[in-house]
XYZ file of C-alpha atoms in Angstrom:
275
model
C -31.724 17.724 -13.677
C -33.122 15.312 -16.256
C -30.191 15.885 -18.612
C -27.678 15.549 -15.803
C -29.206 12.290 -14.576
C -29.098 10.906 -18.115
C -25.359 11.605 -18.299
C -24.844 10.093 -14.852
C -26.798 6.939 -15.739
C -24.583 6.474 -18.797
C -21.447 6.860 -16.675
C -22.737 4.284 -14.183
C -23.648 1.875 -16.996
C -20.275 2.190 -18.707
C -18.245 1.675 -15.525
C -20.308 -0.882 -13.619
C -17.969 -3.758 -14.486
C -14.786 -1.856 -13.607
C -13.931 -2.080 -9.886
C -11.478 0.802 -10.292
C -14.259 3.216 -11.250
C -16.832 4.870 -9.036
C -19.122 7.853 -9.460
C -20.325 10.827 -7.488
C -22.174 14.119 -7.795
C -20.255 17.375 -8.176
C -22.475 20.478 -8.559
C -19.341 22.646 -8.325
C -20.634 25.410 -6.052
C -23.629 27.346 -4.775
C -22.878 29.876 -7.497
C -23.389 27.248 -10.203
C -26.664 25.619 -9.142
C -29.950 26.632 -7.527
C -31.655 25.068 -4.532
C -34.432 23.086 -6.339
C -32.049 21.674 -8.949
C -29.536 20.476 -6.353
C -32.359 18.991 -4.273
C -33.667 17.046 -7.258
C -30.279 15.583 -8.172
C -29.478 14.634 -4.563
C -32.833 12.948 -4.145
C -32.352 10.980 -7.371
C -28.928 9.692 -6.238
C -29.720 9.167 -2.561
C -30.074 5.390 -2.770
C -26.719 5.111 -4.537
C -25.058 6.845 -1.588
C -22.849 8.559 -4.155
C -20.350 11.099 -2.766
C -21.281 14.766 -3.173
C -18.454 17.273 -3.746
C -19.103 21.003 -3.722
C -16.778 24.015 -3.649
C -17.826 26.421 -0.939
C -16.657 29.522 0.943
C -13.413 29.551 -1.006
C -13.028 33.332 -1.160
C -14.196 36.249 0.972
C -16.087 37.738 -1.970
C -18.148 34.558 -2.243
C -19.144 34.874 1.417
C -20.136 38.497 0.945
C -22.219 37.633 -2.121
C -24.013 34.821 -0.307
C -24.782 37.076 2.648
C -26.186 39.723 0.310
C -28.391 37.267 -1.581
C -29.443 34.723 1.051
C -28.720 36.414 4.362
C -26.437 33.555 5.403
C -22.830 32.559 4.882
C -22.261 29.732 2.319
C -21.481 26.912 4.765
C -24.168 28.142 7.125
C -26.742 28.203 4.303
C -25.804 24.712 3.088
C -26.039 23.206 6.563
C -29.452 24.811 7.113
C -30.938 23.755 3.769
C -29.535 20.271 3.141
C -28.868 17.125 5.119
C -25.093 17.430 5.002
C -23.653 14.132 6.241
C -20.778 11.725 5.636
C -21.761 11.511 1.963
C -20.562 15.090 1.459
C -17.150 16.615 0.809
C -16.952 20.411 1.090
C -14.042 21.623 -1.010
C -11.996 24.500 0.462
C -14.534 25.763 3.060
C -11.834 28.319 3.774
C -13.898 31.146 5.201
C -15.835 29.656 8.103
C -16.686 31.072 11.490
C -15.920 28.939 14.536
C -19.595 27.971 14.707
C -19.621 26.853 11.076
C -16.417 24.847 11.581
C -17.913 23.064 14.593
C -21.183 22.308 12.801
C -19.380 21.045 9.701
C -17.187 18.753 11.807
C -20.188 17.335 13.659
C -22.080 16.739 10.401
C -19.651 13.956 9.492
C -18.785 15.561 6.136
C -15.200 15.722 4.871
C -13.398 19.012 4.295
C -11.521 18.760 0.990
C -8.475 20.980 1.468
C -6.195 22.178 -1.343
C -3.448 24.202 0.376
C -1.286 24.878 -2.687
C -4.241 26.155 -4.699
C -5.557 28.166 -1.762
C -2.094 29.707 -1.401
C -1.679 30.305 -5.140
C -5.015 32.134 -5.326
C -4.533 33.953 -2.028
C -7.709 32.467 -0.584
C -6.663 32.138 3.051
C -6.303 29.496 5.759
C -8.808 26.824 6.736
C -10.263 27.277 10.246
C -8.739 24.054 11.541
C -8.614 24.328 15.384
C -12.372 24.163 16.132
C -12.860 21.728 13.255
C -10.340 19.224 14.640
C -11.474 19.651 18.235
C -14.907 18.466 17.162
C -13.727 15.422 15.268
C -13.648 16.941 11.792
C -12.510 14.737 8.886
C -10.343 16.098 6.089
C -8.721 14.993 2.855
C -6.400 16.827 0.489
C -6.536 17.504 -3.230
C -4.980 19.626 -5.944
C -7.988 21.553 -7.411
C -6.220 23.924 -9.835
C -3.327 21.446 -10.217
C -0.779 24.166 -9.529
C 0.786 21.192 -7.749
C -0.114 17.512 -7.939
C 1.948 16.346 -4.987
C 0.018 14.876 -2.021
C 3.113 15.332 0.110
C 3.309 19.050 -0.702
C -0.387 19.486 0.111
C 0.046 17.781 3.488
C 3.179 19.755 4.294
C 1.552 23.082 3.541
C -1.588 22.150 5.385
C 0.543 21.896 8.518
C 2.805 24.854 7.674
C -0.184 27.103 6.976
C -1.559 26.428 10.432
C 1.870 27.013 11.996
C 2.215 30.353 10.223
C -1.247 31.429 11.229
C -0.955 30.388 14.863
C 2.770 31.049 15.238
C 3.283 27.665 16.869
C 4.890 24.332 16.002
C 3.474 20.840 15.529
C 0.014 22.410 15.445
C -2.268 19.714 14.034
C -0.887 16.602 15.716
C -0.172 18.270 19.038
C 2.847 17.966 21.306
C 4.556 14.607 21.496
C 2.895 13.146 18.402
C 4.212 12.637 14.891
C 2.947 15.295 12.494
C 3.695 13.023 9.553
C 1.653 10.110 10.868
C -1.245 12.348 11.907
C -1.436 14.088 8.529
C -1.038 10.886 6.516
C -3.559 8.763 8.412
C -6.202 11.461 8.697
C -5.892 12.427 5.030
C -6.049 8.801 3.881
C -9.198 8.184 5.942
C -10.814 11.429 4.809
C -9.892 10.818 1.187
C -11.392 7.322 1.221
C -14.611 8.694 2.693
C -14.772 11.540 0.182
C -14.349 9.084 -2.692
C -16.837 6.588 -1.282
C -14.192 3.857 -1.449
C -13.108 1.156 0.980
C -9.427 1.893 0.869
C -6.638 3.298 3.012
C -6.198 0.234 5.222
C -4.666 -3.165 4.630
C -7.439 -5.419 5.891
C -10.058 -7.869 4.610
C -12.732 -6.214 2.477
C -10.650 -3.200 1.529
C -9.180 -2.413 -1.875
C -5.515 -3.204 -2.461
C -4.582 0.421 -3.151
C -1.185 1.220 -1.686
C 2.221 2.709 -2.343
C 5.753 1.467 -1.740
C 8.211 4.007 -0.347
C 11.814 4.018 -1.539
C 13.459 3.526 1.837
C 16.862 3.319 0.147
C 16.714 7.032 -0.707
C 19.250 9.146 1.261
C 16.489 11.339 2.699
C 15.061 8.273 4.445
C 18.312 6.639 5.506
C 17.975 5.199 8.994
C 14.344 6.278 9.309
C 11.560 3.956 10.408
C 7.957 4.182 11.569
C 6.806 7.689 12.470
C 10.228 9.134 11.696
C 9.972 7.806 8.139
C 6.577 9.459 7.628
C 7.888 12.722 9.078
C 10.861 12.726 6.705
C 8.751 11.750 3.686
C 6.359 14.655 4.180
C 8.646 17.375 5.526
C 12.127 16.788 4.080
C 11.692 18.221 0.592
C 10.187 17.591 -2.822
C 12.135 14.518 -3.949
C 9.812 11.752 -5.162
C 10.137 9.020 -2.550
C 7.334 6.790 -3.838
C 8.811 3.840 -5.731
C 5.772 1.730 -6.684
C 2.005 2.260 -6.818
C -0.662 -0.457 -6.683
C -4.286 0.159 -7.681
C -6.812 -2.608 -7.127
C -3.965 -5.034 -6.548
C -2.283 -4.209 -9.859
C 1.088 -2.461 -9.997
C 0.668 0.622 -12.191
C 3.944 2.338 -11.263
C 7.216 0.439 -10.947
C 10.449 2.187 -9.989
C 8.694 5.541 -10.554
C 7.645 4.642 -14.111
C 3.953 4.289 -14.990
C 3.027 1.281 -17.135
C 1.641 3.681 -19.752
C 4.318 6.334 -19.253
C 5.174 6.945 -22.906
C 1.554 7.129 -24.071
C 0.658 9.469 -21.222
C 3.583 11.730 -22.086
C 2.622 11.784 -25.759
C -1.012 12.591 -24.928
C 0.093 15.378 -22.599
C 2.319 16.988 -25.227
C -0.485 16.760 -27.791
C -2.914 18.459 -25.414
C -0.461 21.248 -24.608
C 0.244 21.872 -28.282
C -3.488 22.081 -29.013
C -3.972 24.583 -26.186
C -1.092 26.708 -27.466
C -2.691 26.883 -30.887
């Protein structure tokens, strides 16, 4: 814990003057850390209110191993041994009983869902119905980076639930826009998981936003909820035109301000990995 806190203090020191940087605690998983060590790190960072991200209950084998060693399922064990609250983000949490899903939702923690990774690895489907019914918050991420498209993650989050339940418009419910529901809930959950005031255009929030290319044929004649539905469900074309971070435009007409350097760095990294 002492070594970890030293690294963390250096990160905080080096980023304290950069409003686009924040820090959190990521112990990876229950497989990677023991109870006393996690307790010590959480206690040391409690006053910072830093987000805590942990992978949990991703695969059935992990659940079986936790039951064999601790007599409890991973999410169940975590909820019994730590004060899981809105500071936490539980990544995957795929294999939960209804009781675990309800308790996680009521804890105020965010479920960090990565549908393309969970599909790629054959992990399974998140137990969404009881989680949503009890006010559960969720965000989406890429994890293995098999895909880095937020739209694809949102689409497959909904499609996975439809396949599992053999029903349509599952998450939003009848008469509501699936696109708006997925987008707004994921933006809110993502902001909470990152410990950032973002996701809304209002006083006191960060100016982090995107500009959609409404001139694209896939969005022709679409407005409001219909535009969000088409953006998320009508294919994989990039419909984001500009991106603003902290009030600064970092992507213009789908080109990042450091596009060429990023591309060169990427190619260098790939070539090093190949060798």
